[in-house]
Amino acid sequence: MARAGGVWCSLVLDRERRSIVKALEILLIGMAEVMENVVTSEEVEKAVNANSSPRPEKPRFEKAKARDGKGLKTQFRKVLVPAHRYTPLKSQWTEIYKPLVENLKLQVRMNLKSRCVEMKVSPHTEDPEAIQKGADFVKAFILGFEIRDSLALLRIDDLFIESFEIHDVKVLHGDHLSRAIGRLAGKDGKTKFTIENATKTRIVLADTKVHILGSYQNTRLARNAICSLILGAPPGKIYNKLKVVASRMNERF
């Protein structure tokens, strides 16, 4: 019985060895086939270089003009003039239309019936953004900015106008609203001038509306100072913050 048991164990071991040998043979055959199909990186580069054509040169276009192309509609802008700004516009009309006509080469007229300043691109206009710059310039004057400040919109690209109302910050009525406007202006306009000089912006207080002219970062600083005054912060605290802001801006530039 012991001999029969030993023979049976040897048969089992032989079967396992044969199965392992067959598995190894199959694995080696598969690896050989894979190695035959492997392509080296040098062969890939040679194939790409052989099939690739030279890259075409990038097209170079000339600077676009306002009236380039056929079928384009003539660009046109209208800026409405409110009643309280009609007299200042009439008295300073010559100073307004000269930069629009001489520098931007636009066609400008004042429509007395609709009380709008109308601008149109002319055949001599070269800058595609001239019509938009002209509209921003006239709009700045209509909002209450001086002409010399509004002219900066024509000369500098990174200037913007931000407008908001006091009610957007805090809802105030009656005497509370009047005191908030007084805090913004200060005695003889001292607070307003301080904010303008510290943030390098220009501010217009028109009743409950506030208009700020300047770069994005400077406009944000001026807006934060104005909002703090509206919310009731004392002017002295705002002055101290503006001093720190002004010193940082001077160090940066």
C-alpha positions as a LaTeX table, in Angstrom:
\begin{tabular}{lrrr}
\hline
Residue & $x$ (\AA) & $y$ (\AA) & $z$ (\AA) \\
\hline
Met1 & 0.00 & 0.00 & 0.00 \\
Ala2 & 2.83 & 2.35 & 0.79 \\
Arg3 & 4.39 & 1.63 & $-2.61$ \\
Ala4 & 1.11 & 2.30 & $-4.43$ \\
Gly5 & 0.73 & 5.58 & $-2.56$ \\
Gly6 & 4.25 & 6.64 & $-3.57$ \\
Val7 & 3.57 & 5.86 & $-7.26$ \\
Trp8 & 0.38 & 7.89 & $-7.17$ \\
Cys9 & 2.21 & 10.93 & $-5.68$ \\
Ser10 & 4.92 & 10.73 & $-8.37$ \\
Leu11 & 2.25 & 10.72 & $-11.10$ \\
Val12 & 0.64 & 13.83 & $-9.65$ \\
Leu13 & 3.99 & 15.64 & $-9.49$ \\
Asp14 & 4.76 & 14.68 & $-13.11$ \\
Arg15 & 1.42 & 16.13 & $-14.24$ \\
Glu16 & 2.06 & 19.40 & $-12.41$ \\
Arg17 & 5.54 & 19.69 & $-13.88$ \\
Arg18 & 4.21 & 19.11 & $-17.39$ \\
Ser19 & 1.53 & 21.77 & $-16.94$ \\
Ile20 & 4.11 & 24.26 & $-15.64$ \\
Val21 & 6.43 & 23.49 & $-18.56$ \\
Lys22 & 3.59 & 24.02 & $-21.08$ \\
Ala23 & 2.66 & 27.31 & $-19.46$ \\
Leu24 & 6.28 & 28.51 & $-19.63$ \\
Glu25 & 6.50 & 27.49 & $-23.30$ \\
Ile26 & 3.31 & 29.44 & $-24.13$ \\
Leu27 & 4.63 & 32.49 & $-22.23$ \\
Leu28 & 7.98 & 32.41 & $-24.04$ \\
Ile29 & 6.26 & 32.11 & $-27.44$ \\
Gly30 & 4.05 & 35.14 & $-26.63$ \\
Met31 & 7.01 & 37.21 & $-25.50$ \\
Ala32 & 8.90 & 36.34 & $-28.68$ \\
Glu33 & 5.96 & 37.51 & $-30.82$ \\
Val34 & 5.71 & 40.76 & $-28.85$ \\
Met35 & 9.43 & 41.45 & $-29.22$ \\
Glu36 & 9.14 & 40.97 & $-32.97$ \\
Asn37 & 6.37 & 43.59 & $-33.16$ \\
Val38 & 8.11 & 46.16 & $-30.93$ \\
Val39 & 9.15 & 49.32 & $-32.78$ \\
Thr40 & 12.02 & 51.37 & $-31.41$ \\
Ser41 & 11.84 & 55.15 & $-30.91$ \\
Glu42 & 14.43 & 55.67 & $-33.66$ \\
Glu43 & 12.24 & 53.82 & $-36.16$ \\
Val44 & 9.24 & 55.95 & $-35.12$ \\
Glu45 & 11.18 & 59.19 & $-35.64$ \\
Lys46 & 12.40 & 58.01 & $-39.04$ \\
Ala47 & 8.85 & 57.16 & $-40.11$ \\
Val48 & 7.50 & 60.52 & $-38.89$ \\
Asn49 & 10.26 & 62.47 & $-40.61$ \\
Ala50 & 9.74 & 60.54 & $-43.83$ \\
Asn51 & 5.98 & 61.13 & $-43.91$ \\
Ser52 & 5.86 & 64.66 & $-42.45$ \\
Ser53 & 5.82 & 67.65 & $-44.75$ \\
Pro54 & 7.43 & 71.02 & $-43.83$ \\
Arg55 & 5.24 & 73.25 & $-41.68$ \\
Pro56 & 3.63 & 76.15 & $-43.51$ \\
Glu57 & 4.61 & 79.64 & $-42.43$ \\
Lys58 & 2.19 & 81.60 & $-40.28$ \\
Pro59 & 0.24 & 84.22 & $-42.21$ \\
Arg60 & 1.04 & 87.83 & $-41.39$ \\
Phe61 & $-1.88$ & 90.23 & $-41.51$ \\
Glu62 & $-1.64$ & 93.98 & $-41.54$ \\
Lys63 & $-3.23$ & 96.04 & $-38.80$ \\
Ala64 & $-7.00$ & 96.13 & $-39.31$ \\
Lys65 & $-8.63$ & 99.44 & $-40.09$ \\
Ala66 & $-12.06$ & 100.61 & $-39.14$ \\
Arg67 & $-13.46$ & 100.32 & $-42.67$ \\
Asp68 & $-11.64$ & 97.23 & $-43.91$ \\
Gly69 & $-13.79$ & 94.63 & $-45.65$ \\
Lys70 & $-16.93$ & 94.81 & $-47.74$ \\
Gly71 & $-20.45$ & 94.70 & $-46.43$ \\
Leu72 & $-19.57$ & 96.06 & $-43.00$ \\
Lys73 & $-22.08$ & 98.44 & $-41.51$ \\
Thr74 & $-20.88$ & 101.91 & $-40.59$ \\
Gln75 & $-20.27$ & 102.09 & $-36.86$ \\
Phe76 & $-22.44$ & 104.63 & $-35.09$ \\
Arg77 & $-22.77$ & 105.81 & $-31.50$ \\
Lys78 & $-25.24$ & 108.02 & $-29.64$ \\
Val79 & $-24.72$ & 109.63 & $-26.24$ \\
Leu80 & $-27.80$ & 111.11 & $-24.61$ \\
Val81 & $-27.34$ & 114.55 & $-23.03$ \\
Pro82 & $-29.51$ & 115.18 & $-19.93$ \\
Ala83 & $-31.08$ & 118.56 & $-19.37$ \\
His84 & $-28.67$ & 119.71 & $-16.64$ \\
Arg85 & $-25.60$ & 119.01 & $-18.85$ \\
Tyr86 & $-26.93$ & 120.68 & $-22.00$ \\
Thr87 & $-25.60$ & 124.17 & $-21.13$ \\
Pro88 & $-22.04$ & 122.99 & $-20.21$ \\
Leu89 & $-21.93$ & 120.94 & $-23.41$ \\
Lys90 & $-23.00$ & 123.93 & $-25.48$ \\
Ser91 & $-20.44$ & 126.25 & $-23.89$ \\
Gln92 & $-17.52$ & 123.78 & $-24.29$ \\
Trp93 & $-18.52$ & 122.20 & $-27.58$ \\
Thr94 & $-15.42$ & 123.38 & $-29.44$ \\
Glu95 & $-13.15$ & 121.69 & $-26.88$ \\
Ile96 & $-15.11$ & 118.44 & $-27.21$ \\
Tyr97 & $-15.32$ & 117.94 & $-30.95$ \\
Lys98 & $-11.69$ & 118.89 & $-31.74$ \\
Pro99 & $-10.04$ & 115.75 & $-30.28$ \\
Leu100 & $-12.79$ & 113.60 & $-31.79$ \\
Val101 & $-12.33$ & 115.02 & $-35.28$ \\
Glu102 & $-8.60$ & 115.81 & $-35.34$ \\
Asn103 & $-7.20$ & 112.87 & $-33.35$ \\
Leu104 & $-9.74$ & 110.07 & $-33.81$ \\
Lys105 & $-10.88$ & 111.17 & $-37.31$ \\
Leu106 & $-14.57$ & 110.73 & $-36.46$ \\
Gln107 & $-17.64$ & 112.53 & $-37.75$ \\
Val108 & $-19.45$ & 114.25 & $-34.87$ \\
Arg109 & $-22.61$ & 116.29 & $-34.61$ \\
Met110 & $-25.06$ & 117.46 & $-31.95$ \\
Asn111 & $-28.64$ & 116.47 & $-32.73$ \\
Leu112 & $-30.75$ & 119.26 & $-31.26$ \\
Lys113 & $-34.05$ & 117.41 & $-31.70$ \\
Ser114 & $-33.08$ & 114.24 & $-29.84$ \\
Arg115 & $-30.44$ & 116.04 & $-27.70$ \\
Cys116 & $-27.83$ & 113.41 & $-28.43$ \\
Val117 & $-24.19$ & 113.59 & $-29.45$ \\
Glu118 & $-23.89$ & 111.41 & $-32.54$ \\
Met119 & $-20.60$ & 109.95 & $-33.79$ \\
Lys120 & $-19.83$ & 107.97 & $-36.93$ \\
Val121 & $-16.74$ & 106.36 & $-38.45$ \\
Ser122 & $-15.32$ & 108.31 & $-41.39$ \\
Pro123 & $-13.21$ & 107.05 & $-44.35$ \\
His124 & $-10.15$ & 108.56 & $-42.66$ \\
Thr125 & $-10.57$ & 106.66 & $-39.37$ \\
Glu126 & $-7.63$ & 104.33 & $-38.77$ \\
Asp127 & $-8.15$ & 103.00 & $-35.22$ \\
Pro128 & $-10.89$ & 100.32 & $-35.00$ \\
Glu129 & $-11.55$ & 101.35 & $-31.38$ \\
Ala130 & $-11.83$ & 105.05 & $-32.15$ \\
Ile131 & $-15.63$ & 105.08 & $-32.09$ \\
Gln132 & $-15.75$ & 103.46 & $-28.65$ \\
Lys133 & $-13.06$ & 105.75 & $-27.25$ \\
Gly134 & $-14.97$ & 108.76 & $-28.53$ \\
Ala135 & $-18.21$ & 107.56 & $-26.93$ \\
Asp136 & $-16.44$ & 107.01 & $-23.59$ \\
Phe137 & $-14.89$ & 110.48 & $-23.78$ \\
Val138 & $-18.24$ & 112.20 & $-24.37$ \\
Lys139 & $-19.98$ & 110.06 & $-21.74$ \\
Ala140 & $-17.34$ & 111.01 & $-19.16$ \\
Phe141 & $-17.99$ & 114.70 & $-19.81$ \\
Ile142 & $-21.76$ & 114.16 & $-19.60$ \\
Leu143 & $-21.34$ & 112.44 & $-16.22$ \\
Gly144 & $-19.61$ & 115.55 & $-14.86$ \\
Phe145 & $-15.87$ & 115.03 & $-15.33$ \\
Glu146 & $-13.76$ & 117.91 & $-16.61$ \\
Ile147 & $-12.58$ & 117.83 & $-20.20$ \\
Arg148 & $-8.91$ & 117.49 & $-19.24$ \\
Asp149 & $-9.77$ & 114.43 & $-17.14$ \\
Ser150 & $-12.02$ & 112.96 & $-19.84$ \\
Leu151 & $-9.23$ & 113.34 & $-22.42$ \\
Ala152 & $-7.24$ & 110.72 & $-20.49$ \\
Leu153 & $-9.68$ & 108.10 & $-21.82$ \\
Leu154 & $-8.43$ & 108.86 & $-25.35$ \\
Arg155 & $-4.74$ & 108.70 & $-24.45$ \\
Ile156 & $-4.60$ & 105.83 & $-21.93$ \\
Asp157 & $-6.12$ & 102.41 & $-22.59$ \\
Asp158 & $-6.45$ & 101.09 & $-19.02$ \\
Leu159 & $-8.89$ & 103.70 & $-17.70$ \\
Phe160 & $-12.50$ & 102.96 & $-16.82$ \\
Ile161 & $-15.54$ & 104.68 & $-15.37$ \\
Glu162 & $-17.41$ & 103.02 & $-12.51$ \\
Ser163 & $-20.77$ & 104.34 & $-11.35$ \\
Phe164 & $-22.92$ & 103.35 & $-8.40$ \\
Glu165 & $-25.51$ & 104.87 & $-6.08$ \\
Ile166 & $-25.40$ & 105.38 & $-2.35$ \\
His167 & $-28.50$ & 103.17 & $-2.03$ \\
Asp168 & $-26.48$ & 100.29 & $-3.48$ \\
Val169 & $-24.23$ & 100.41 & $-0.40$ \\
Lys170 & $-26.75$ & 101.30 & 2.29 \\
Val171 & $-30.40$ & 102.36 & 2.13 \\
Leu172 & $-30.61$ & 105.86 & 3.61 \\
His173 & $-33.38$ & 108.45 & 3.62 \\
Gly174 & $-33.82$ & 112.09 & 4.60 \\
Asp175 & $-31.16$ & 113.64 & 6.80 \\
His176 & $-29.19$ & 110.39 & 6.98 \\
Leu177 & $-28.72$ & 110.49 & 3.20 \\
Ser178 & $-27.70$ & 114.17 & 3.31 \\
Arg179 & $-25.12$ & 113.48 & 6.03 \\
Ala180 & $-23.69$ & 110.56 & 4.02 \\
Ile181 & $-23.23$ & 112.83 & 0.99 \\
Gly182 & $-21.63$ & 115.44 & 3.25 \\
Arg183 & $-19.18$ & 112.87 & 4.62 \\
Leu184 & $-18.18$ & 111.93 & 1.06 \\
Ala185 & $-17.52$ & 115.52 & 0.05 \\
Gly186 & $-16.08$ & 116.84 & 3.32 \\
Lys187 & $-15.60$ & 120.48 & 4.21 \\
Asp188 & $-14.88$ & 122.41 & 0.98 \\
Gly189 & $-14.44$ & 119.06 & $-0.79$ \\
Lys190 & $-11.46$ & 118.07 & 1.37 \\
Thr191 & $-12.43$ & 114.40 & 1.75 \\
Lys192 & $-13.13$ & 113.95 & $-1.94$ \\
Phe193 & $-9.82$ & 115.57 & $-2.93$ \\
Thr194 & $-7.93$ & 113.42 & $-0.42$ \\
Ile195 & $-9.37$ & 110.22 & $-1.87$ \\
Glu196 & $-8.60$ & 111.40 & $-5.41$ \\
Asn197 & $-4.99$ & 112.26 & $-4.64$ \\
Ala198 & $-4.31$ & 109.11 & $-2.62$ \\
Thr199 & $-5.83$ & 106.70 & $-5.16$ \\
Lys200 & $-4.95$ & 108.66 & $-8.33$ \\
Thr201 & $-8.56$ & 108.79 & $-9.50$ \\
Arg202 & $-11.21$ & 111.40 & $-10.26$ \\
Ile203 & $-14.56$ & 111.36 & $-8.45$ \\
Val204 & $-17.85$ & 113.05 & $-9.29$ \\
Leu205 & $-20.67$ & 113.28 & $-6.73$ \\
Ala206 & $-23.96$ & 113.82 & $-8.57$ \\
Asp207 & $-26.79$ & 113.77 & $-6.01$ \\
Thr208 & $-26.97$ & 110.13 & $-4.86$ \\
Lys209 & $-24.74$ & 108.83 & $-7.68$ \\
Val210 & $-20.97$ & 108.42 & $-7.48$ \\
His211 & $-18.77$ & 108.21 & $-10.61$ \\
Ile212 & $-15.11$ & 107.16 & $-10.40$ \\
Leu213 & $-12.59$ & 107.50 & $-13.24$ \\
Gly214 & $-9.29$ & 105.61 & $-13.05$ \\
Ser215 & $-7.54$ & 102.30 & $-13.52$ \\
Tyr216 & $-9.14$ & 99.11 & $-12.20$ \\
Gln217 & $-6.99$ & 98.81 & $-9.07$ \\
Asn218 & $-7.16$ & 102.51 & $-8.18$ \\
Thr219 & $-10.92$ & 102.56 & $-8.75$ \\
Arg220 & $-11.33$ & 99.65 & $-6.34$ \\
Leu221 & $-9.35$ & 101.48 & $-3.63$ \\
Ala222 & $-11.42$ & 104.64 & $-4.06$ \\
Arg223 & $-14.66$ & 102.65 & $-4.03$ \\
Asn224 & $-13.72$ & 100.92 & $-0.78$ \\
Ala225 & $-12.95$ & 104.26 & 0.88 \\
Ile226 & $-16.26$ & 105.76 & $-0.30$ \\
Cys227 & $-18.24$ & 102.73 & 0.85 \\
Ser228 & $-16.64$ & 102.96 & 4.31 \\
Leu229 & $-17.69$ & 106.61 & 4.57 \\
Ile230 & $-21.24$ & 105.77 & 3.51 \\
Leu231 & $-21.43$ & 103.04 & 6.15 \\
Gly232 & $-20.50$ & 105.59 & 8.84 \\
Ala233 & $-16.73$ & 105.30 & 9.28 \\
Pro234 & $-15.12$ & 108.51 & 10.63 \\
Pro235 & $-13.09$ & 110.48 & 8.05 \\
Gly236 & $-9.96$ & 110.41 & 10.22 \\
Lys237 & $-9.83$ & 106.62 & 10.05 \\
Ile238 & $-10.22$ & 106.76 & 6.27 \\
Tyr239 & $-7.39$ & 109.32 & 6.03 \\
Asn240 & $-5.03$ & 106.99 & 7.90 \\
Lys241 & $-5.87$ & 104.09 & 5.60 \\
Leu242 & $-5.38$ & 106.29 & 2.54 \\
Lys243 & $-1.95$ & 107.37 & 3.79 \\
Val244 & $-0.88$ & 103.72 & 4.00 \\
Val245 & $-2.33$ & 103.05 & 0.54 \\
Ala246 & $-0.58$ & 106.08 & $-0.95$ \\
Ser247 & 2.79 & 105.09 & 0.54 \\
Arg248 & 2.45 & 101.54 & $-0.82$ \\
Met249 & 1.55 & 102.83 & $-4.27$ \\
Asn250 & 4.54 & 105.17 & $-4.26$ \\
Glu251 & 6.86 & 102.30 & $-3.30$ \\
Arg252 & 5.40 & 100.10 & $-6.03$ \\
Phe253 & 5.85 & 102.67 & $-8.76$ \\
\hline
\end{tabular}
